[in-house]
PDB file of N, CA and C in Angstrom:
ATOM      1  N   MET G   1       1.010  -1.297  -0.016  1.00  0.00           N
ATOM      2  CA  MET G   1       0.041   0.248   0.198  1.00  0.00           C
ATOM      3  C   MET G   1       0.895   1.224  -0.066  1.00  0.00           C
ATOM      4  N   GLN G   2       0.550   2.463  -0.789  1.00  0.00           N
ATOM      5  CA  GLN G   2       0.848   3.134  -0.583  1.00  0.00           C
ATOM      6  C   GLN G   2       1.309   4.440   0.358  1.00  0.00           C
ATOM      7  N   ASP G   3       2.081   4.701   0.671  1.00  0.00           N
ATOM      8  CA  ASP G   3       2.598   5.557   1.763  1.00  0.00           C
ATOM      9  C   ASP G   3       1.329   7.227   1.763  1.00  0.00           C
ATOM     10  N   PHE G   4       0.554   7.625   2.689  1.00  0.00           N
ATOM     11  CA  PHE G   4      -0.387   8.917   2.190  1.00  0.00           C
ATOM     12  C   PHE G   4       0.359   9.682   1.686  1.00  0.00           C
ATOM     13  N   SER G   5       1.651   9.981   2.003  1.00  0.00           N
ATOM     14  CA  SER G   5       2.395  11.610   1.585  1.00  0.00           C
ATOM     15  C   SER G   5       3.085  10.866   0.349  1.00  0.00           C
ATOM     16  N   GLU G   6       3.003  10.093  -0.430  1.00  0.00           N
ATOM     17  CA  GLU G   6       3.467   9.731  -1.272  1.00  0.00           C
ATOM     18  C   GLU G   6       2.330   9.764  -2.980  1.00  0.00           C
ATOM     19  N   LYS G   7       2.067  11.206  -3.441  1.00  0.00           N
ATOM     20  CA  LYS G   7       0.905  10.505  -4.225  1.00  0.00           C
ATOM     21  C   LYS G   7       1.407  10.174  -5.425  1.00  0.00           C
ATOM     22  N   ARG G   8       2.249   9.917  -6.119  1.00  0.00           N
ATOM     23  CA  ARG G   8       2.331   9.367  -7.124  1.00  0.00           C
ATOM     24  C   ARG G   8       2.343   8.254  -7.229  1.00  0.00           C
ATOM     25  N   ASP G   9       1.895   8.027  -8.582  1.00  0.00           N
ATOM     26  CA  ASP G   9       1.616   6.641  -9.131  1.00  0.00           C
ATOM     27  C   ASP G   9       2.523   5.473  -9.397  1.00  0.00           C
ATOM     28  N   PHE G  10       4.055   6.480  -9.723  1.00  0.00           N
ATOM     29  CA  PHE G  10       5.595   5.253  -9.942  1.00  0.00           C
ATOM     30  C   PHE G  10       6.280   6.087  -8.959  1.00  0.00           C
ATOM     31  N   TYR G  11       7.208   5.357  -7.964  1.00  0.00           N
ATOM     32  CA  TYR G  11       8.334   5.771  -7.995  1.00  0.00           C
ATOM     33  C   TYR G  11       9.560   6.280  -8.633  1.00  0.00           C
ATOM     34  N   ARG G  12       9.983   7.308  -8.198  1.00  0.00           N
ATOM     35  CA  ARG G  12      10.944   8.487  -8.569  1.00  0.00           C
ATOM     36  C   ARG G  12      12.207   7.226  -8.161  1.00  0.00           C
ATOM     37  N   MET G  13      13.393   7.146  -9.137  1.00  0.00           N
ATOM     38  CA  MET G  13      14.232   6.885  -8.612  1.00  0.00           C
ATOM     39  C   MET G  13      15.134   7.956  -9.180  1.00  0.00           C
ATOM     40  N   ALA G  14      16.119   8.216  -7.862  1.00  0.00           N
ATOM     41  CA  ALA G  14      16.989   9.594  -7.969  1.00  0.00           C
ATOM     42  C   ALA G  14      18.659   9.333  -9.226  1.00  0.00           C
ATOM     43  N   VAL G  15      18.525   9.432 -10.379  1.00  0.00           N
ATOM     44  CA  VAL G  15      19.501   8.966 -11.349  1.00  0.00           C
ATOM     45  C   VAL G  15      20.184  10.375 -11.379  1.00  0.00           C
ATOM     46  N   ASN G  16      22.117   9.888 -11.879  1.00  0.00           N
ATOM     47  CA  ASN G  16      22.817  11.033 -12.258  1.00  0.00           C
ATOM     48  C   ASN G  16      23.781  10.497 -13.286  1.00  0.00           C
ATOM     49  N   CYS G  17      23.049  10.685 -14.052  1.00  0.00           N
ATOM     50  CA  CYS G  17      24.178  10.166 -15.751  1.00  0.00           C
ATOM     51  C   CYS G  17      23.587  10.956 -16.792  1.00  0.00           C
ATOM     52  N   ASP G  18      24.362  10.635 -18.205  1.00  0.00           N
ATOM     53  CA  ASP G  18      24.213  11.765 -18.841  1.00  0.00           C
ATOM     54  C   ASP G  18      23.224  11.255 -19.779  1.00  0.00           C
ATOM     55  N   ALA G  19      22.757  11.841 -20.545  1.00  0.00           N
ATOM     56  CA  ALA G  19      21.885  11.527 -21.763  1.00  0.00           C
ATOM     57  C   ALA G  19      21.845  12.867 -22.987  1.00  0.00           C
ATOM     58  N   GLN G  20      21.516  11.998 -24.172  1.00  0.00           N
ATOM     59  CA  GLN G  20      21.196  13.109 -25.483  1.00  0.00           C
ATOM     60  C   GLN G  20      19.535  12.796 -25.884  1.00  0.00           C
ATOM     61  N   TYR G  21      19.117  14.214 -26.422  1.00  0.00           N
ATOM     62  CA  TYR G  21      18.107  14.262 -27.323  1.00  0.00           C
ATOM     63  C   TYR G  21      17.907  15.045 -28.274  1.00  0.00           C
ATOM     64  N   ARG G  22      17.046  14.071 -28.826  1.00  0.00           N
ATOM     65  CA  ARG G  22      16.881  14.962 -30.394  1.00  0.00           C
ATOM     66  C   ARG G  22      15.378  15.079 -30.361  1.00  0.00           C
ATOM     67  N   ASN G  23      14.966  16.502 -30.639  1.00  0.00           N
ATOM     68  CA  ASN G  23      13.721  16.952 -30.895  1.00  0.00           C
ATOM     69  C   ASN G  23      12.860  16.322 -32.471  1.00  0.00           C
ATOM     70  N   VAL G  24      11.696  15.702 -32.257  1.00  0.00           N
ATOM     71  CA  VAL G  24      11.626  14.991 -33.691  1.00  0.00           C
ATOM     72  C   VAL G  24      10.974  16.417 -34.788  1.00  0.00           C
ATOM     73  N   THR G  25      10.265  17.341 -34.356  1.00  0.00           N
ATOM     74  CA  THR G  25       9.852  17.773 -35.154  1.00  0.00           C
ATOM     75  C   THR G  25      11.368  18.963 -35.958  1.00  0.00           C
ATOM     76  N   SER G  26      11.592  19.369 -34.621  1.00  0.00           N
ATOM     77  CA  SER G  26      12.873  19.968 -35.648  1.00  0.00           C
ATOM     78  C   SER G  26      14.657  19.179 -35.367  1.00  0.00           C
ATOM     79  N   ASP G  27      15.042  18.480 -35.519  1.00  0.00           N
ATOM     80  CA  ASP G  27      16.016  17.884 -34.953  1.00  0.00           C
ATOM     81  C   ASP G  27      17.392  18.404 -34.708  1.00  0.00           C
ATOM     82  N   ILE G  28      16.701  19.258 -33.918  1.00  0.00           N
ATOM     83  CA  ILE G  28      17.759  19.969 -32.614  1.00  0.00           C
ATOM     84  C   ILE G  28      17.890  18.690 -32.136  1.00  0.00           C
ATOM     85  N   VAL G  29      19.238  18.090 -31.442  1.00  0.00           N
ATOM     86  CA  VAL G  29      20.434  17.691 -30.847  1.00  0.00           C
ATOM     87  C   VAL G  29      20.822  18.133 -29.359  1.00  0.00           C
ATOM     88  N   GLY G  30      20.281  17.982 -28.131  1.00  0.00           N
ATOM     89  CA  GLY G  30      21.076  18.555 -27.045  1.00  0.00           C
ATOM     90  C   GLY G  30      21.644  17.387 -25.868  1.00  0.00           C
ATOM     91  N   LYS G  31      22.246  17.774 -25.141  1.00  0.00           N
ATOM     92  CA  LYS G  31      22.882  16.591 -24.461  1.00  0.00           C
ATOM     93  C   LYS G  31      21.898  17.606 -22.719  1.00  0.00           C
ATOM     94  N   ALA G  32      22.091  16.385 -21.517  1.00  0.00           N
ATOM     95  CA  ALA G  32      21.564  16.943 -20.764  1.00  0.00           C
ATOM     96  C   ALA G  32      21.763  15.812 -19.549  1.00  0.00           C
ATOM     97  N   VAL G  33      21.489  16.183 -18.498  1.00  0.00           N
ATOM     98  CA  VAL G  33      21.635  15.384 -17.381  1.00  0.00           C
ATOM     99  C   VAL G  33      20.137  15.151 -16.908  1.00  0.00           C
ATOM    100  N   VAL G  34      20.266  13.200 -16.617  1.00  0.00           N
ATOM    101  CA  VAL G  34      19.152  12.653 -16.040  1.00  0.00           C
ATOM    102  C   VAL G  34      19.325  12.987 -14.550  1.00  0.00           C
ATOM    103  N   LYS G  35      18.248  13.559 -14.186  1.00  0.00           N
ATOM    104  CA  LYS G  35      18.062  13.982 -12.780  1.00  0.00           C
ATOM    105  C   LYS G  35      17.233  12.769 -12.063  1.00  0.00           C
ATOM    106  N   ASP G  36      15.840  12.565 -12.664  1.00  0.00           N
ATOM    107  CA  ASP G  36      15.346  11.203 -11.785  1.00  0.00           C
ATOM    108  C   ASP G  36      14.356  10.787 -13.154  1.00  0.00           C
ATOM    109  N   LEU G  37      13.862   9.498 -12.698  1.00  0.00           N
ATOM    110  CA  LEU G  37      13.238   8.654 -13.792  1.00  0.00           C
ATOM    111  C   LEU G  37      11.985   8.101 -12.620  1.00  0.00           C
ATOM    112  N   SER G  38      11.119   7.730 -13.237  1.00  0.00           N
ATOM    113  CA  SER G  38      10.021   6.711 -13.228  1.00  0.00           C
ATOM    114  C   SER G  38       9.032   5.971 -14.432  1.00  0.00           C
ATOM    115  N   ALA G  39       8.589   5.218 -14.041  1.00  0.00           N
ATOM    116  CA  ALA G  39       8.121   4.548 -14.752  1.00  0.00           C
ATOM    117  C   ALA G  39       7.248   5.014 -15.898  1.00  0.00           C
ATOM    118  N   GLY G  40       6.427   6.513 -15.223  1.00  0.00           N
ATOM    119  CA  GLY G  40       5.921   7.883 -16.141  1.00  0.00           C
ATOM    120  C   GLY G  40       6.277   8.738 -16.501  1.00  0.00           C
ATOM    121  N   GLY G  41       7.761   8.825 -16.574  1.00  0.00           N
ATOM    122  CA  GLY G  41       8.326   9.889 -16.839  1.00  0.00           C
ATOM    123  C   GLY G  41      10.146   9.840 -16.543  1.00  0.00           C
ATOM    124  N   VAL G  42      10.933  11.070 -17.050  1.00  0.00           N
ATOM    125  CA  VAL G  42      12.091  11.660 -16.844  1.00  0.00           C
ATOM    126  C   VAL G  42      12.139  12.734 -16.269  1.00  0.00           C
ATOM    127  N   GLN G  43      13.241  13.253 -15.695  1.00  0.00           N
ATOM    128  CA  GLN G  43      13.572  14.761 -15.393  1.00  0.00           C
ATOM    129  C   GLN G  43      14.579  14.843 -15.756  1.00  0.00           C
ATOM    130  N   LEU G  44      15.269  15.887 -17.300  1.00  0.00           N
ATOM    131  CA  LEU G  44      16.627  16.059 -17.334  1.00  0.00           C
ATOM    132  C   LEU G  44      16.810  17.878 -17.343  1.00  0.00           C
ATOM    133  N   LEU G  45      17.965  17.629 -16.942  1.00  0.00           N
ATOM    134  CA  LEU G  45      18.541  19.066 -16.652  1.00  0.00           C
ATOM    135  C   LEU G  45      19.573  19.493 -18.143  1.00  0.00           C
ATOM    136  N   ALA G  46      18.400  20.419 -18.371  1.00  0.00           N
ATOM    137  CA  ALA G  46      19.679  20.404 -19.811  1.00  0.00           C
ATOM    138  C   ALA G  46      19.996  22.063 -20.422  1.00  0.00           C
ATOM    139  N   GLU G  47      21.126  22.370 -21.229  1.00  0.00           N
ATOM    140  CA  GLU G  47      21.540  23.633 -21.119  1.00  0.00           C
ATOM    141  C   GLU G  47      19.959  25.179 -21.740  1.00  0.00           C
ATOM    142  N   ASP G  48      19.697  23.496 -22.674  1.00  0.00           N
ATOM    143  CA  ASP G  48      18.931  24.449 -23.833  1.00  0.00           C
ATOM    144  C   ASP G  48      17.584  24.315 -23.684  1.00  0.00           C
ATOM    145  N   GLU G  49      16.711  25.616 -23.701  1.00  0.00           N
ATOM    146  CA  GLU G  49      15.292  25.230 -23.933  1.00  0.00           C
ATOM    147  C   GLU G  49      14.573  24.869 -24.404  1.00  0.00           C
ATOM    148  N   VAL G  50      13.627  23.864 -24.166  1.00  0.00           N
ATOM    149  CA  VAL G  50      13.004  22.922 -24.816  1.00  0.00           C
ATOM    150  C   VAL G  50      11.445  23.815 -24.601  1.00  0.00           C
ATOM    151  N   GLU G  51      10.825  23.906 -26.143  1.00  0.00           N
ATOM    152  CA  GLU G  51       9.426  23.810 -26.103  1.00  0.00           C
ATOM    153  C   GLU G  51       8.296  22.764 -25.375  1.00  0.00           C
ATOM    154  N   VAL G  52       7.599  23.457 -24.634  1.00  0.00           N
ATOM    155  CA  VAL G  52       6.521  22.466 -24.026  1.00  0.00           C
ATOM    156  C   VAL G  52       5.609  21.869 -25.379  1.00  0.00           C
ATOM    157  N   GLY G  53       5.565  21.075 -25.223  1.00  0.00           N
ATOM    158  CA  GLY G  53       4.577  19.774 -26.044  1.00  0.00           C
ATOM    159  C   GLY G  53       5.533  18.888 -26.941  1.00  0.00           C
ATOM    160  N   SER G  54       6.627  19.326 -27.056  1.00  0.00           N
ATOM    161  CA  SER G  54       7.845  18.916 -28.110  1.00  0.00           C
ATOM    162  C   SER G  54       7.782  16.903 -27.607  1.00  0.00           C
ATOM    163  N   GLN G  55       7.599  16.283 -28.533  1.00  0.00           N
ATOM    164  CA  GLN G  55       8.272  15.085 -28.543  1.00  0.00           C
ATOM    165  C   GLN G  55      10.685  15.015 -28.923  1.00  0.00           C
ATOM    166  N   LEU G  56      10.479  14.006 -27.848  1.00  0.00           N
ATOM    167  CA  LEU G  56      12.193  14.584 -27.598  1.00  0.00           C
ATOM    168  C   LEU G  56      11.900  12.658 -27.776  1.00  0.00           C
ATOM    169  N   ASN G  57      12.973  11.989 -29.179  1.00  0.00           N
ATOM    170  CA  ASN G  57      13.758  11.153 -28.762  1.00  0.00           C
ATOM    171  C   ASN G  57      14.586  11.175 -27.464  1.00  0.00           C
ATOM    172  N   VAL G  58      14.546  10.538 -26.452  1.00  0.00           N
ATOM    173  CA  VAL G  58      16.072  10.716 -25.273  1.00  0.00           C
ATOM    174  C   VAL G  58      16.840   8.770 -24.960  1.00  0.00           C
ATOM    175  N   GLU G  59      17.889   9.342 -25.284  1.00  0.00           N
ATOM    176  CA  GLU G  59      18.842   8.301 -24.686  1.00  0.00           C
ATOM    177  C   GLU G  59      19.720   8.332 -23.592  1.00  0.00           C
ATOM    178  N   VAL G  60      19.203   7.316 -22.695  1.00  0.00           N
ATOM    179  CA  VAL G  60      20.266   7.820 -21.401  1.00  0.00           C
ATOM    180  C   VAL G  60      21.571   6.796 -21.264  1.00  0.00           C
ATOM    181  N   LEU G  61      22.137   7.574 -21.566  1.00  0.00           N
ATOM    182  CA  LEU G  61      23.834   7.057 -21.297  1.00  0.00           C
ATOM    183  C   LEU G  61      24.074   6.670 -20.008  1.00  0.00           C
ATOM    184  N   PRO G  62      23.488   5.088 -19.628  1.00  0.00           N
ATOM    185  CA  PRO G  62      24.454   4.574 -18.326  1.00  0.00           C
ATOM    186  C   PRO G  62      26.045   4.630 -17.995  1.00  0.00           C
ATOM    187  N   GLY G  63      26.596   4.707 -16.916  1.00  0.00           N
ATOM    188  CA  GLY G  63      27.647   4.857 -16.709  1.00  0.00           C
ATOM    189  C   GLY G  63      28.825   4.287 -16.923  1.00  0.00           C
ATOM    190  N   LYS G  64      28.131   2.486 -17.124  1.00  0.00           N
ATOM    191  CA  LYS G  64      28.892   1.171 -16.912  1.00  0.00           C
ATOM    192  C   LYS G  64      28.621   0.501 -18.722  1.00  0.00           C
ATOM    193  N   ASP G  65      29.802  -0.227 -19.010  1.00  0.00           N
ATOM    194  CA  ASP G  65      29.114  -0.758 -20.508  1.00  0.00           C
ATOM    195  C   ASP G  65      28.479  -1.664 -20.004  1.00  0.00           C
ATOM    196  N   ILE G  66      28.226  -2.625 -19.334  1.00  0.00           N
ATOM    197  CA  ILE G  66      27.454  -3.552 -18.978  1.00  0.00           C
ATOM    198  C   ILE G  66      25.514  -3.424 -19.345  1.00  0.00           C
ATOM    199  N   THR G  67      25.997  -2.118 -19.050  1.00  0.00           N
ATOM    200  CA  THR G  67      23.893  -1.685 -18.794  1.00  0.00           C
ATOM    201  C   THR G  67      24.566  -1.190 -20.171  1.00  0.00           C
ATOM    202  N   PRO G  68      22.552  -1.344 -21.356  1.00  0.00           N
ATOM    203  CA  PRO G  68      22.501  -0.696 -22.203  1.00  0.00           C
ATOM    204  C   PRO G  68      21.667   0.368 -22.306  1.00  0.00           C
ATOM    205  N   PRO G  69      22.103   1.728 -23.305  1.00  0.00           N
ATOM    206  CA  PRO G  69      21.448   2.979 -23.197  1.00  0.00           C
ATOM    207  C   PRO G  69      19.472   2.469 -23.136  1.00  0.00           C
ATOM    208  N   LEU G  70      19.422   3.500 -22.163  1.00  0.00           N
ATOM    209  CA  LEU G  70      17.298   3.474 -22.322  1.00  0.00           C
ATOM    210  C   LEU G  70      17.095   4.723 -23.517  1.00  0.00           C
ATOM    211  N   HIS G  71      16.002   4.021 -24.458  1.00  0.00           N
ATOM    212  CA  HIS G  71      15.833   4.447 -25.658  1.00  0.00           C
ATOM    213  C   HIS G  71      13.880   5.319 -24.967  1.00  0.00           C
ATOM    214  N   ALA G  72      13.502   6.317 -24.833  1.00  0.00           N
ATOM    215  CA  ALA G  72      12.153   6.975 -24.680  1.00  0.00           C
ATOM    216  C   ALA G  72      12.021   8.094 -25.334  1.00  0.00           C
ATOM    217  N   VAL G  73      10.887   7.576 -26.122  1.00  0.00           N
ATOM    218  CA  VAL G  73      10.322   8.733 -26.325  1.00  0.00           C
ATOM    219  C   VAL G  73       9.264   9.831 -25.956  1.00  0.00           C
ATOM    220  N   VAL G  74       9.532  10.698 -25.587  1.00  0.00           N
ATOM    221  CA  VAL G  74       8.397  11.576 -24.450  1.00  0.00           C
ATOM    222  C   VAL G  74       7.895  12.786 -25.159  1.00  0.00           C
ATOM    223  N   LYS G  75       6.703  13.352 -24.738  1.00  0.00           N
ATOM    224  CA  LYS G  75       6.651  14.854 -24.221  1.00  0.00           C
ATOM    225  C   LYS G  75       6.743  15.510 -23.227  1.00  0.00           C
ATOM    226  N   VAL G  76       7.230  16.403 -23.660  1.00  0.00           N
ATOM    227  CA  VAL G  76       7.873  17.734 -22.943  1.00  0.00           C
ATOM    228  C   VAL G  76       6.316  18.729 -21.802  1.00  0.00           C
ATOM    229  N   THR G  77       6.278  18.026 -20.849  1.00  0.00           N
ATOM    230  CA  THR G  77       4.895  18.178 -19.941  1.00  0.00           C
ATOM    231  C   THR G  77       6.009  20.314 -19.429  1.00  0.00           C
ATOM    232  N   ARG G  78       7.036  20.050 -19.545  1.00  0.00           N
ATOM    233  CA  ARG G  78       7.521  21.461 -18.088  1.00  0.00           C
ATOM    234  C   ARG G  78       8.653  21.533 -18.743  1.00  0.00           C
ATOM    235  N   CYS G  79       9.063  22.783 -19.055  1.00  0.00           N
ATOM    236  CA  CYS G  79      11.071  23.348 -19.022  1.00  0.00           C
ATOM    237  C   CYS G  79      10.778  24.284 -18.090  1.00  0.00           C
ATOM    238  N   THR G  80      11.610  24.324 -16.908  1.00  0.00           N
ATOM    239  CA  THR G  80      11.499  25.688 -16.223  1.00  0.00           C
ATOM    240  C   THR G  80      13.085  26.374 -15.810  1.00  0.00           C
ATOM    241  N   PRO G  81      13.825  27.386 -15.892  1.00  0.00           N
ATOM    242  CA  PRO G  81      14.700  27.858 -15.705  1.00  0.00           C
ATOM    243  C   PRO G  81      15.058  27.460 -14.308  1.00  0.00           C
ATOM    244  N   VAL G  82      16.627  27.424 -14.179  1.00  0.00           N
ATOM    245  CA  VAL G  82      17.085  26.935 -12.874  1.00  0.00           C
ATOM    246  C   VAL G  82      18.403  28.155 -12.325  1.00  0.00           C
ATOM    247  N   ASP G  83      18.349  28.558 -11.321  1.00  0.00           N
ATOM    248  CA  ASP G  83      19.414  29.556 -10.985  1.00  0.00           C
ATOM    249  C   ASP G  83      20.383  28.983 -11.058  1.00  0.00           C
ATOM    250  N   GLU G  84      21.239  27.623 -11.146  1.00  0.00           N
ATOM    251  CA  GLU G  84      22.569  27.944 -11.546  1.00  0.00           C
ATOM    252  C   GLU G  84      22.543  28.142 -12.914  1.00  0.00           C
ATOM    253  N   GLY G  85      21.708  27.631 -13.867  1.00  0.00           N
ATOM    254  CA  GLY G  85      21.730  27.832 -15.286  1.00  0.00           C
ATOM    255  C   GLY G  85      21.189  27.074 -15.871  1.00  0.00           C
ATOM    256  N   GLY G  86      20.475  26.514 -17.104  1.00  0.00           N
ATOM    257  CA  GLY G  86      20.482  25.408 -17.837  1.00  0.00           C
ATOM    258  C   GLY G  86      18.313  25.444 -17.751  1.00  0.00           C
ATOM    259  N   PHE G  87      17.604  24.150 -17.715  1.00  0.00           N
ATOM    260  CA  PHE G  87      16.648  24.237 -17.919  1.00  0.00           C
ATOM    261  C   PHE G  87      16.345  22.460 -17.324  1.00  0.00           C
ATOM    262  N   ILE G  88      15.337  22.630 -16.302  1.00  0.00           N
ATOM    263  CA  ILE G  88      14.711  21.215 -15.853  1.00  0.00           C
ATOM    264  C   ILE G  88      13.720  21.074 -16.815  1.00  0.00           C
ATOM    265  N   ILE G  89      14.023  19.975 -17.419  1.00  0.00           N
ATOM    266  CA  ILE G  89      13.020  19.844 -18.556  1.00  0.00           C
ATOM    267  C   ILE G  89      12.134  18.466 -18.024  1.00  0.00           C
ATOM    268  N   ALA G  90      10.783  17.912 -17.880  1.00  0.00           N
ATOM    269  CA  ALA G  90       9.965  16.883 -17.327  1.00  0.00           C
ATOM    270  C   ALA G  90       9.036  16.288 -18.436  1.00  0.00           C
TER     271      ALA G  90
END
């Protein structure tokens, strides 16, 4: 049973690994760092702003060769600037 304080459908796993993405419609390619990952989404820290509603092909690059990359097609629901620079993309 879910803890009352946790309202999410899926557990978020904290991650800190490199990723790259390609915007499906504009073919813009960017690099990012995965901050967290769940069965329902991913949170990226990227240098460039991405338009909400964009579809991205994301490749999560694990730090070890024994683990294959994760490929996903995602729809951007949020892109917010962070004080340290860059954007959080969800």
